[in-house]
Coordinates of C-alpha atoms (C1' of nucleotides) in Angstrom, one line a residue:
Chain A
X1 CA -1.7 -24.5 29.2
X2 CA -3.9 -27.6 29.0
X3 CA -3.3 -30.3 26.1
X4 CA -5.2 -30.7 23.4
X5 CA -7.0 -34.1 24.5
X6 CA -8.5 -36.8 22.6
X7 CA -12.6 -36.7 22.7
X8 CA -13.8 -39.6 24.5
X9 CA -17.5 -40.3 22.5
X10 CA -16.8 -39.3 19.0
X11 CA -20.4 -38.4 17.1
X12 CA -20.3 -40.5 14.4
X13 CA -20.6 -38.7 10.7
X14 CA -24.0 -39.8 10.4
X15 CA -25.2 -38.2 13.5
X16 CA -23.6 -34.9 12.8
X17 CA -25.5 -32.7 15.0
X18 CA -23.8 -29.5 13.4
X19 CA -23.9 -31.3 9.8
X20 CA -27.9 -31.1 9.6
X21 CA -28.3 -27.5 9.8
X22 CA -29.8 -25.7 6.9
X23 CA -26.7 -23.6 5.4
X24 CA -24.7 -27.0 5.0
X25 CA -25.3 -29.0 1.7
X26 CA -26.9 -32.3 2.3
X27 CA -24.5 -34.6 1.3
X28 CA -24.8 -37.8 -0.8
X29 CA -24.7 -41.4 1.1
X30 CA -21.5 -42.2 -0.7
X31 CA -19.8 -38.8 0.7
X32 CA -21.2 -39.8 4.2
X33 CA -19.7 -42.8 3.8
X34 CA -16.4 -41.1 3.0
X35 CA -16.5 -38.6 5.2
X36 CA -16.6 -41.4 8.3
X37 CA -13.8 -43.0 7.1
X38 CA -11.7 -40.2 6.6
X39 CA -12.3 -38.6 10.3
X40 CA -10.0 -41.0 12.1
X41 CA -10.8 -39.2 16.0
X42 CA -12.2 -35.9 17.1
X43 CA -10.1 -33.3 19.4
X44 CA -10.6 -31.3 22.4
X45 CA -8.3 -28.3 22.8
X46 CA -8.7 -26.0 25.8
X47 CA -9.6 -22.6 25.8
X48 CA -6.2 -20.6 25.2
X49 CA -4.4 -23.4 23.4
X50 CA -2.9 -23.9 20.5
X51 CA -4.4 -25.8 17.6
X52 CA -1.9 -25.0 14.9
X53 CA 1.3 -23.5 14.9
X54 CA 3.0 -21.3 12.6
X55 CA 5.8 -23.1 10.7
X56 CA 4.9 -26.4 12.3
X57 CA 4.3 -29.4 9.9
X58 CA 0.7 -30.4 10.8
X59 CA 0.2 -33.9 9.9
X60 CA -3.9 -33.5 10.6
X61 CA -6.8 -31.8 9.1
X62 CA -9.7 -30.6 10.7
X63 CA -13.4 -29.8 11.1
X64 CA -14.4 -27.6 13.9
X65 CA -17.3 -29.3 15.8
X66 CA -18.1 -26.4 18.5
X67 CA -16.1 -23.4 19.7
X68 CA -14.5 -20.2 18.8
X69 CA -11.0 -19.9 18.0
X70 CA -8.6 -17.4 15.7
X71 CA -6.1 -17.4 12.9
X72 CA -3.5 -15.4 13.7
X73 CA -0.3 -14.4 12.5
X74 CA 3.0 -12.8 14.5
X75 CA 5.7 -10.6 14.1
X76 CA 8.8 -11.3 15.9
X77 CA 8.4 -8.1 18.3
X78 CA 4.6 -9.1 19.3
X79 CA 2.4 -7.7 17.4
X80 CA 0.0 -9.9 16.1
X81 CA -3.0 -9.5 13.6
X82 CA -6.0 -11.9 13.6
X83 CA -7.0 -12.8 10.6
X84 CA -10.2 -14.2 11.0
X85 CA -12.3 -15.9 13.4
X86 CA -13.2 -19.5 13.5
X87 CA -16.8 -21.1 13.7
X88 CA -17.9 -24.5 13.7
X89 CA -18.0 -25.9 10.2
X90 CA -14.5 -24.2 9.4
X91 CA -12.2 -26.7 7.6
X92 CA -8.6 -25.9 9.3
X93 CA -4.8 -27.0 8.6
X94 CA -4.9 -27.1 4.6
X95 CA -1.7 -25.3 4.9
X96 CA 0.2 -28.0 6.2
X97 CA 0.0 -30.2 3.3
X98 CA 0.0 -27.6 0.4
X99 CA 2.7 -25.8 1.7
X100 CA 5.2 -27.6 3.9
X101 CA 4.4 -25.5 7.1
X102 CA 1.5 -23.3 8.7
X103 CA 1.7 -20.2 7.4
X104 CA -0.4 -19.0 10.8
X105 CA -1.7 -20.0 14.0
X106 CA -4.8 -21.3 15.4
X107 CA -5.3 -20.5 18.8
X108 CA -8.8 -21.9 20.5
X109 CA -11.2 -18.7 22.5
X110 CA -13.6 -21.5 23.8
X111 CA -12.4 -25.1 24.6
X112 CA -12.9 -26.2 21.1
X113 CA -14.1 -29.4 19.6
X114 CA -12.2 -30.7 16.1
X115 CA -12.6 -33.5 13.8
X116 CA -9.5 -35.3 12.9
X117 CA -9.0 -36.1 9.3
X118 CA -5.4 -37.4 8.5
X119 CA -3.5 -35.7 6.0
X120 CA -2.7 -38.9 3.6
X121 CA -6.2 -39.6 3.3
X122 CA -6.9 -36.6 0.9
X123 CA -5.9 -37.9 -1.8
X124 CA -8.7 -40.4 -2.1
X125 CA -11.2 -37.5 -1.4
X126 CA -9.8 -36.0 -4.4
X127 CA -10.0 -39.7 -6.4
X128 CA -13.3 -40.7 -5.4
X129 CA -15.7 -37.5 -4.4
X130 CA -15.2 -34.9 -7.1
X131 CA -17.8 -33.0 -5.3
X132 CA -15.6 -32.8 -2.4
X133 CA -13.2 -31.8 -4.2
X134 CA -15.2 -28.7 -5.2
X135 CA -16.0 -28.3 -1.7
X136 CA -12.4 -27.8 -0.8
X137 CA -11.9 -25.2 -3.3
X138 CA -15.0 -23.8 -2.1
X139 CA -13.5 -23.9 1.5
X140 CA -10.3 -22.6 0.3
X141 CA -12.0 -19.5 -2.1
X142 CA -14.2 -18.4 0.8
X143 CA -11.1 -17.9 3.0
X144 CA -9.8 -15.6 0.7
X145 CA -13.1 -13.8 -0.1
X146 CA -12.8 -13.0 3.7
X147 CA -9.2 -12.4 4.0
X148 CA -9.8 -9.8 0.9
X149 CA -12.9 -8.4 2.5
X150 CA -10.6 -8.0 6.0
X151 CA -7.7 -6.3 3.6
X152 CA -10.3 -3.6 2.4
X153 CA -11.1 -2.9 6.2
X154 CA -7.7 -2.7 8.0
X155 CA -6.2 -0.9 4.8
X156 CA -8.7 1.8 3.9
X157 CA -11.8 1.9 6.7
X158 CA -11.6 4.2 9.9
X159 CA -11.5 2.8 13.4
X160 CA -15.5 3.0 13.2
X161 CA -16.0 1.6 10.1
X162 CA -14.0 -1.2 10.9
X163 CA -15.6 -1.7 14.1
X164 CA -18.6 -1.9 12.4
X165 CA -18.2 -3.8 9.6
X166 CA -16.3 -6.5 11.9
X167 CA -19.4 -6.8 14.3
X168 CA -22.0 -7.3 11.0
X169 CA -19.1 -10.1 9.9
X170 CA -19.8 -11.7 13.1
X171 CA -23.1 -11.4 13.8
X172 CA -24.3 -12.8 10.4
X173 CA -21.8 -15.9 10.5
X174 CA -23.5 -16.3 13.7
X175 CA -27.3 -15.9 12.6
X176 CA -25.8 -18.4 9.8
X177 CA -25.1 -21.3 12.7
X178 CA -28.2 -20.6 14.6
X179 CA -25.9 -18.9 17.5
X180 CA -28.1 -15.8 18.1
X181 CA -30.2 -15.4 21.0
X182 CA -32.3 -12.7 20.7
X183 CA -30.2 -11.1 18.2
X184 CA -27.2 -11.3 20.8
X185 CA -24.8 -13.1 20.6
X186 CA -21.8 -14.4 22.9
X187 CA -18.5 -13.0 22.3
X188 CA -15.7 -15.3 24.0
X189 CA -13.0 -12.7 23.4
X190 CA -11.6 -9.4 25.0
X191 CA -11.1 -6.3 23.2
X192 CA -7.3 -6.8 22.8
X193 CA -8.9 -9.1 20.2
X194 CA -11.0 -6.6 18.3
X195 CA -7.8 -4.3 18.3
X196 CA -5.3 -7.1 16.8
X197 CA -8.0 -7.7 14.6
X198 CA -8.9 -4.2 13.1
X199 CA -5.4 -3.2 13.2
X200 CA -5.6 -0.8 15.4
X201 CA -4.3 0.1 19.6
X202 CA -6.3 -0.8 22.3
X203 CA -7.0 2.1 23.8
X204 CA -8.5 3.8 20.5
X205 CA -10.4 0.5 19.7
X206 CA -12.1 1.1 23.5
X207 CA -12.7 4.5 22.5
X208 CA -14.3 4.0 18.9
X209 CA -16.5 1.4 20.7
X210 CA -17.3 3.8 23.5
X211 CA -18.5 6.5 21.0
X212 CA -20.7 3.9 18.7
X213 CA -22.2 2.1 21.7
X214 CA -23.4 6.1 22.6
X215 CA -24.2 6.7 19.4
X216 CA -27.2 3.5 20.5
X217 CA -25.4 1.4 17.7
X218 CA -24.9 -1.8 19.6
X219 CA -23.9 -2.8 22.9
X220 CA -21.1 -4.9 24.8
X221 CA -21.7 -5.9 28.0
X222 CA -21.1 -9.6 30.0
X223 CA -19.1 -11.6 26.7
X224 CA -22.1 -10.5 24.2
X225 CA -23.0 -8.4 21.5
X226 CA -26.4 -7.0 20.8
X227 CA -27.2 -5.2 17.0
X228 CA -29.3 -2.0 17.9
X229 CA -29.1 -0.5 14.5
X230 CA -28.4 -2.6 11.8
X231 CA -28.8 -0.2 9.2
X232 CA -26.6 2.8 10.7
X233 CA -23.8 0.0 11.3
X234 CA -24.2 -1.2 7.5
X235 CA -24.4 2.3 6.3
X236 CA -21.2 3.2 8.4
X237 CA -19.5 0.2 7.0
X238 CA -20.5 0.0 3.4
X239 CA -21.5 -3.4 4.0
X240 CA -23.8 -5.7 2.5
X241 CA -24.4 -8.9 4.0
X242 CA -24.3 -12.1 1.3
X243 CA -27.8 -14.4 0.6
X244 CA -26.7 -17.2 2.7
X245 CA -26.5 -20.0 0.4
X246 CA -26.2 -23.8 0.8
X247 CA -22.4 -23.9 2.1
X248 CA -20.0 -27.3 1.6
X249 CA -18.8 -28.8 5.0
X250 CA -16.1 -31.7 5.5
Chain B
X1 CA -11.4 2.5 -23.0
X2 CA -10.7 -0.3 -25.7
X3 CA -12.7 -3.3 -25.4
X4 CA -10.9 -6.7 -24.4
X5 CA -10.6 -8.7 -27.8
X6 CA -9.6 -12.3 -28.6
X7 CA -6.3 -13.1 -29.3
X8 CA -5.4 -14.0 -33.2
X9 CA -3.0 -16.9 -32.8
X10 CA -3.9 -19.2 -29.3
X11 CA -0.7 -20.8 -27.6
X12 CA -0.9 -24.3 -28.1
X13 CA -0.8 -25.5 -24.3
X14 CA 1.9 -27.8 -25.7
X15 CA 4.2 -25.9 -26.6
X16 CA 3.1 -23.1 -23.8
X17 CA 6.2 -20.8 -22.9
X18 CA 5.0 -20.4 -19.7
X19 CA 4.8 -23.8 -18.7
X20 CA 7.9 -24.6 -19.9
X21 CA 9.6 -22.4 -16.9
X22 CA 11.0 -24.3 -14.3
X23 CA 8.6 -23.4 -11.0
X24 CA 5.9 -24.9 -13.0
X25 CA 5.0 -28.5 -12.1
X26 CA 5.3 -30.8 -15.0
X27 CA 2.0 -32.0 -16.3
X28 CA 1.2 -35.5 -17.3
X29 CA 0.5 -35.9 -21.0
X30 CA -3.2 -36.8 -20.4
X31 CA -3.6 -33.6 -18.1
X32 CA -1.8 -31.5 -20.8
X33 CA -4.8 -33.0 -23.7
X34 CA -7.2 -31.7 -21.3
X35 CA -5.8 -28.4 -20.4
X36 CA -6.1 -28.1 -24.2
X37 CA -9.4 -28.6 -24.7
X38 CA -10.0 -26.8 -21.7
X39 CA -8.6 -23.9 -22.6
X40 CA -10.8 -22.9 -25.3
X41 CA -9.6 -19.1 -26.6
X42 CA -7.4 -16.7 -25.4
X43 CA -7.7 -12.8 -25.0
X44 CA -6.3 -9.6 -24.9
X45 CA -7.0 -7.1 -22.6
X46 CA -5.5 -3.8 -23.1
X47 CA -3.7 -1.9 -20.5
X48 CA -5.9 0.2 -17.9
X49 CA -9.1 -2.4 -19.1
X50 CA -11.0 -4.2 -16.7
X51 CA -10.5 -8.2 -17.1
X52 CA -13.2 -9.1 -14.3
X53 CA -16.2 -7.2 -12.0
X54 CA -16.8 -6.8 -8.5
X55 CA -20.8 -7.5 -8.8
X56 CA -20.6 -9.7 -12.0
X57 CA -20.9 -13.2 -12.8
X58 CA -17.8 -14.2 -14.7
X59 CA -18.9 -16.9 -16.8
X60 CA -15.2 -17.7 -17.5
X61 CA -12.0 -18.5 -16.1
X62 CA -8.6 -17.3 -17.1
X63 CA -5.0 -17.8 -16.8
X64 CA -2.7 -15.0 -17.2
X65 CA 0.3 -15.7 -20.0
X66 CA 1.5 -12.0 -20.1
X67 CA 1.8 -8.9 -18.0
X68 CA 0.8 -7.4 -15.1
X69 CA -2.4 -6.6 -13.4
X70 CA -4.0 -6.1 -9.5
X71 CA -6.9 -7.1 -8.1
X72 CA -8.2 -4.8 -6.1
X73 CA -11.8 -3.9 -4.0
X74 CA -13.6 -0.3 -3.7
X75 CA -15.9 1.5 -1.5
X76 CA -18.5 3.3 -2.5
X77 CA -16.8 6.6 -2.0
X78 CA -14.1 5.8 -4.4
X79 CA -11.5 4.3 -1.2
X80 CA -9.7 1.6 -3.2
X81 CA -7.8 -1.3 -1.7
X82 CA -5.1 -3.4 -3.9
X83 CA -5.6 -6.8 -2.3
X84 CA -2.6 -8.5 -4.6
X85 CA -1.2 -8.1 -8.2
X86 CA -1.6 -10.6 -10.9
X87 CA 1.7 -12.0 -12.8
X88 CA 2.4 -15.1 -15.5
X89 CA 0.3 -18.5 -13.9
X90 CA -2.2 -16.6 -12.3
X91 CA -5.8 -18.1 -12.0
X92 CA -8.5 -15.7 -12.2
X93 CA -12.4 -16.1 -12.0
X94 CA -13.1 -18.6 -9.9
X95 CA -15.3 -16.8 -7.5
X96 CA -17.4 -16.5 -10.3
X97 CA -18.7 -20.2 -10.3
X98 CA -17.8 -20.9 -7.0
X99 CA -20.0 -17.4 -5.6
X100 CA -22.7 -16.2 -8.0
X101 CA -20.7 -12.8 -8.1
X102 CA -17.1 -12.0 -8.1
X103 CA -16.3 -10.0 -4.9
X104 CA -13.3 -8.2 -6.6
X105 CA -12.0 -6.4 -9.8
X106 CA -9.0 -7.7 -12.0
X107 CA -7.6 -4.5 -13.8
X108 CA -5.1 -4.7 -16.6
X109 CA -1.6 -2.7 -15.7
X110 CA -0.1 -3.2 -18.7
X111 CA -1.5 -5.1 -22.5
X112 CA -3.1 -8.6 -21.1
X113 CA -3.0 -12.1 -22.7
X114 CA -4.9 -14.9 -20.8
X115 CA -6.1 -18.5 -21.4
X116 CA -9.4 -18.7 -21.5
X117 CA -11.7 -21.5 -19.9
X118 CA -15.1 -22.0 -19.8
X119 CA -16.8 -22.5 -16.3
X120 CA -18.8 -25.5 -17.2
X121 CA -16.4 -27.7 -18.1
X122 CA -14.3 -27.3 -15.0
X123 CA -16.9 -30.2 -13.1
X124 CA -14.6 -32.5 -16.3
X125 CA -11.8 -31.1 -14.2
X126 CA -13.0 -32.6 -10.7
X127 CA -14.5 -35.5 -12.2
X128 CA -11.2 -37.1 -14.5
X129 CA -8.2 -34.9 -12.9
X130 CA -7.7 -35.3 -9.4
X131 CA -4.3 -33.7 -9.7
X132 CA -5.8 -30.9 -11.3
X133 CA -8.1 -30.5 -8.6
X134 CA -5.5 -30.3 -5.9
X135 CA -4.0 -27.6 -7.9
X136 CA -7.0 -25.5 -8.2
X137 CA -7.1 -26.2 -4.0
X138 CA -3.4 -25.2 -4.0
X139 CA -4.0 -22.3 -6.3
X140 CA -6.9 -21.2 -3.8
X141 CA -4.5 -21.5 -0.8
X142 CA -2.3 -19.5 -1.7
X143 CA -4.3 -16.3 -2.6
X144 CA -5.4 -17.0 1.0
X145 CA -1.8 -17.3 2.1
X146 CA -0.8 -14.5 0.3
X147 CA -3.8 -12.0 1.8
X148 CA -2.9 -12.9 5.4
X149 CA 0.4 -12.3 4.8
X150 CA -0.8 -8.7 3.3
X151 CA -3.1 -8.0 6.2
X152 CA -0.2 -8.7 8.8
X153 CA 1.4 -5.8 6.9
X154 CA -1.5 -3.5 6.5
X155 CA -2.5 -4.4 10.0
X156 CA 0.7 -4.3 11.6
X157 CA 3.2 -2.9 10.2
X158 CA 5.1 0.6 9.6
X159 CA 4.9 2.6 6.2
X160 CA 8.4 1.8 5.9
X161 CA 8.1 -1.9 6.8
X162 CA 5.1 -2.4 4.6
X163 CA 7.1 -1.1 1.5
X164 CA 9.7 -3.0 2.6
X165 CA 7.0 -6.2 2.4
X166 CA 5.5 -5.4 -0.8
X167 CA 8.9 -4.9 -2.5
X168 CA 10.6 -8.0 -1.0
X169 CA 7.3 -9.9 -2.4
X170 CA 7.2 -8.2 -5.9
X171 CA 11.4 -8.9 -6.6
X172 CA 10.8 -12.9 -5.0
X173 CA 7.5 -13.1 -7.6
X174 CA 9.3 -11.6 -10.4
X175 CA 12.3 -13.5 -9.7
X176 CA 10.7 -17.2 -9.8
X177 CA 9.0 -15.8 -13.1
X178 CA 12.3 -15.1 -14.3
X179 CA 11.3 -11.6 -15.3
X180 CA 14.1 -9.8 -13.4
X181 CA 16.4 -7.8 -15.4
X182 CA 19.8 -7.8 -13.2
X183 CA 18.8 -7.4 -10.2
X184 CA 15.6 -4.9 -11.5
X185 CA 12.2 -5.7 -12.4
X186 CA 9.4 -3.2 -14.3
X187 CA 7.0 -2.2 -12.4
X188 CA 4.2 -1.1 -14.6
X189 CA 2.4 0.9 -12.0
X190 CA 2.3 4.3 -10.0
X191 CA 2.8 5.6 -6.5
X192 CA -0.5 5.8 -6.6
X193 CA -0.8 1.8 -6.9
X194 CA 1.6 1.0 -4.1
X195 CA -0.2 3.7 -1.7
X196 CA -4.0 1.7 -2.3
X197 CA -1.9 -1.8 -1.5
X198 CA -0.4 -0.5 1.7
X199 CA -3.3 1.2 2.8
X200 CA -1.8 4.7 3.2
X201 CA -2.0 7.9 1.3
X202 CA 0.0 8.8 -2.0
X203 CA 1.8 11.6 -0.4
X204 CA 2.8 9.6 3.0
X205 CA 3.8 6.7 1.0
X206 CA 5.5 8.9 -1.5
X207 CA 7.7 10.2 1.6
X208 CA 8.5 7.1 3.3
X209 CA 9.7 5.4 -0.1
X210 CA 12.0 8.9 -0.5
X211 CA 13.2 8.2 2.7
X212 CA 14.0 4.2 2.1
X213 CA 15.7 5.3 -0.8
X214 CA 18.2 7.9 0.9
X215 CA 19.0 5.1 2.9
X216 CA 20.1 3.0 0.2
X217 CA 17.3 0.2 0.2
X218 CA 16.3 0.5 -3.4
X219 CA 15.7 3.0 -6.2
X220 CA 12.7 3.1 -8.0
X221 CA 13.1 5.4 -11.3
X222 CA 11.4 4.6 -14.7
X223 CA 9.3 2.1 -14.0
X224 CA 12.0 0.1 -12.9
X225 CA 12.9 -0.9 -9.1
X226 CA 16.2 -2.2 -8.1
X227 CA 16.9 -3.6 -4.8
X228 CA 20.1 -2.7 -2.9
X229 CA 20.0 -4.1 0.3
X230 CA 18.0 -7.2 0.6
X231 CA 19.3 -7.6 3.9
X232 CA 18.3 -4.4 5.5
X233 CA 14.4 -4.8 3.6
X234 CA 14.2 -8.7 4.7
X235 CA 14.9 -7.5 8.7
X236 CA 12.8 -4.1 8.5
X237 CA 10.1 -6.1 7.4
X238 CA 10.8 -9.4 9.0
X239 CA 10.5 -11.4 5.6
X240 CA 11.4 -14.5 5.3
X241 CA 11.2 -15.8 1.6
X242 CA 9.9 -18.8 1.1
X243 CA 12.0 -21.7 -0.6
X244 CA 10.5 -21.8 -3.9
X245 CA 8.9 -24.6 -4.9
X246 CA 7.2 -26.6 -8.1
X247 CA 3.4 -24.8 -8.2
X248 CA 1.4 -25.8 -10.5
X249 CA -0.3 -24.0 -13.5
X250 CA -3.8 -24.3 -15.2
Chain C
dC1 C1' 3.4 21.9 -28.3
dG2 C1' -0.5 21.2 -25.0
dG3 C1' -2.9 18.6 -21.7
dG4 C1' -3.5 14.9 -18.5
dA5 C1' -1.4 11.9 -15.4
dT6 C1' 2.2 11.5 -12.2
dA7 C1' 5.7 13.1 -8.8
dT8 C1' 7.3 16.4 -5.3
dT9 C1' 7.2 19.4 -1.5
dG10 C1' 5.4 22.5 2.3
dA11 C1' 2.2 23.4 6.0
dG12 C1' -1.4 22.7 9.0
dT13 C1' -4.6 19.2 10.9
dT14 C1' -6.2 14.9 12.9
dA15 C1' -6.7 10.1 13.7
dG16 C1' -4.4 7.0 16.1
dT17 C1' -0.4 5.8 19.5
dT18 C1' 2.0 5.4 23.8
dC19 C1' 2.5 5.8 28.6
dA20 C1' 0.5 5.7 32.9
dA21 C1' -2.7 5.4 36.4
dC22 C1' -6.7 3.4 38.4
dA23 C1' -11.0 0.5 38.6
dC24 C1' -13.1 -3.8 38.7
dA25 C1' -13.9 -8.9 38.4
dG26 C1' -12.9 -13.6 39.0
dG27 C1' -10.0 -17.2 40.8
dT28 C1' -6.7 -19.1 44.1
dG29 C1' -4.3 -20.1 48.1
dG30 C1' -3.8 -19.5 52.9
Chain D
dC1 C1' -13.2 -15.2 54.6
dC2 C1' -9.7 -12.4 53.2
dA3 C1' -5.5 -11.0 50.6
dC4 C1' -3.7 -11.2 46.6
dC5 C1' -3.0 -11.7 41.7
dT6 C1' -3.8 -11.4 37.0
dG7 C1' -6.5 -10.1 33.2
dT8 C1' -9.5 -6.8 31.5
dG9 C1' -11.6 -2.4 31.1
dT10 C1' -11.4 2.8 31.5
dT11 C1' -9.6 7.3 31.2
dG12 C1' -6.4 11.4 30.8
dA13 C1' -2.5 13.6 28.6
dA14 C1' 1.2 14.1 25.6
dC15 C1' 3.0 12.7 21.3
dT16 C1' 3.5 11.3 16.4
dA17 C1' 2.5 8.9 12.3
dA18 C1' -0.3 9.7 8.8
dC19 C1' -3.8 12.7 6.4
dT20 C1' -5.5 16.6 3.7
dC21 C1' -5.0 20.6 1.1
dA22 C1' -2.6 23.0 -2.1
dA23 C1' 1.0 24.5 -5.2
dT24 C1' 4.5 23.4 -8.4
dA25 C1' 7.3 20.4 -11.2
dT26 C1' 7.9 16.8 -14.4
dC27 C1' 6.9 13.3 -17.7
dC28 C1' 4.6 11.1 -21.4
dC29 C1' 1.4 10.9 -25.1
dG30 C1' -0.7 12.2 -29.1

DNA sequence: CGGGATATTGAGTTAGTTCAACACAGGTGG
DNA sequence: CCACCTGTGTTGAACTAACTCAATATCCCG
């Protein structure tokens, strides 16, 4: 596997391409300002590698710029379990400095781009930008909203619901960055990943998926996902999707 | 059901039991005079009553002082999922503000007393306690921690192995709390409760704990558990317990 | 003492697992 | 250009962990 490599243009704060769409807050001057003194550098990691580590010390904080990636943790014997999926905007590596280590790993599914923030800078975003502040907890609250959503899948949805219900998870954080196309979208991962992450063997998650793509629910073909029938998959799933609100990004 | 109702005689934060115990950070005096005005009630819930809402808007945030309670999601058709229970130092509510709607339901296992603050004063909070901040970030982080670390189990792990987790968690909680009792903690809930957490069925779960027990792992008779052999739990589940630390409280 | 909630146990069923074989695609080196 | 390899998808068949239904026992509360 590749290293992680340092980007060679940086976008400066200012210019945040991802920044200006319309789900993230607009942020004050003064935060701006902040904001492009605490991103020291910006990262490239290679599809497959490892952003954070489980039980490693990370001494960095980080925005992701572009890419896919996964949390995920591991038992000693192999099995893993993703715990969520990670988009651009996503605020990654907290752990490190609340807790002494990563309590999971961050591997990258796309090469990945990251903003570097350094861990000793934080306290001045909690001196100086209350509102960032907020925006952490924000950050922090929504990531256990999702984890607590995931926990009512894996522990008392079937294969299909699950299926489901992970599918409408993705496709609306998606539609939220402006990644559809066509109401497709690209999905940069095999189904060994959709198993690990529904908690369930591959084989039966090929078969559930077999079953609701000839039931005309969605379909999988060539890396993307397309939504045939909303409704039956939100029906299946008990799922409502959230108004999209104005969302905090660091 | 009896209504929640206000407590007669409010803790003083200064003189706050709770706080007094020795995982709790120590607070500065000037954050200790604000917790105080903060905090601006407490209340009672009694056991079996519902302290928060899936669907509501919490206009208030609490902290528990005493007893025990879960939070937990449900589906429509009644399928309920326990995503973690609630002890001493607990923060609940903040997905009120932070969401328009909590996404989740705090029920009361046994009689309730919590700390109550009002949600518009918590921007006071951001704005003149930085430190206070970081612990409502920490606070945050570790729900977060704490639901992956539930969704490796539900995900990943065996009946046995998942009691193993939850039991292993509960005794390392109580412990830090200082509510064990030689060795043995209450546990003011039902089979019932620890088959919704694991994400199995009462009767499986009730087997698999009968079997854990003939094996000499723990015992588990009126309302109490006592743990026999950590060892045996700690490698059938793969749990490591963390080295407790100084959290902090609100 | 009665009734509701909880615990226990048996028996039959099913959703999900494991093992194994094969198909297919893309990427690489000779 | 082909041979090969590795990762991924597909499918069958046998197995088992977990589920459901149902009956009975036990406990606790008022």
């Amino acid at each position: 596997m590749r290293k992680p490599s340092y980007a060679p243009k940086p976008v400066p704060c200012l210019r945040c391409p991802l920044r200006r769409r319309s789900i993230f807050r607009a942020f004050e001057p003064s935060e701006l300002n902040f904001v492009e003194w605490f991103k020291t550098s910006e990262l490239i990691a290679p599809k497959g590698g490892n952003v954070l580590l489980e039980g490693a010390a990370s001494q960095h904080l980080f925005t992701v710029l572009e890419g896919w990636g996964f949390r995920h943790k591991t038992l000693p014997d192999g099995r893993r379990q993703i715990l969520n999926y990670v988009l651009p905007g996503d605020f990654l590596g907290l752990q490190g400095p609340i807790f002494k280590e990563m309590q999971h790993s961050v591997e990258a599914l796309t090469q990945l781009r990251l903003c570097v923030f350094p861990r000793d800078r934080l306290w001045t975003l909690y001196e100086k930008h209350p509102a960032l502040a907020h925006d952490l907890v924000w950050l922090a609250m929504r990531g256990e909203q999702q984890a607590d959503e995931h926990l009512l899948s894996v522990g008392r949805r079937s294969a299909a619901e699950r299926i489901a219900y992970l599918f409408l998870h993705l496709y609306d954080r998606c539609q939220a960055l402006d990644m559809l196309d066509h109401g497709r979208f690209k999905v940069p991962f095999a189904q060994m990943h959709v198993a690990d992450t529904i908690g369930l063997s591959l084989v039966h998650t090929h078969r559930a998926m077999r079953q609701m793509q000839a039931r005309g629910l969605f379909t999988w073909s060539r890396e993307e996902i397309e939504i045939h029938d909303r409704a039956a998959l939100e029906e299946l799933s008990n799922y409502a999707p959230a108004p999209d609100e104005k969302r905090p990004i660091i």
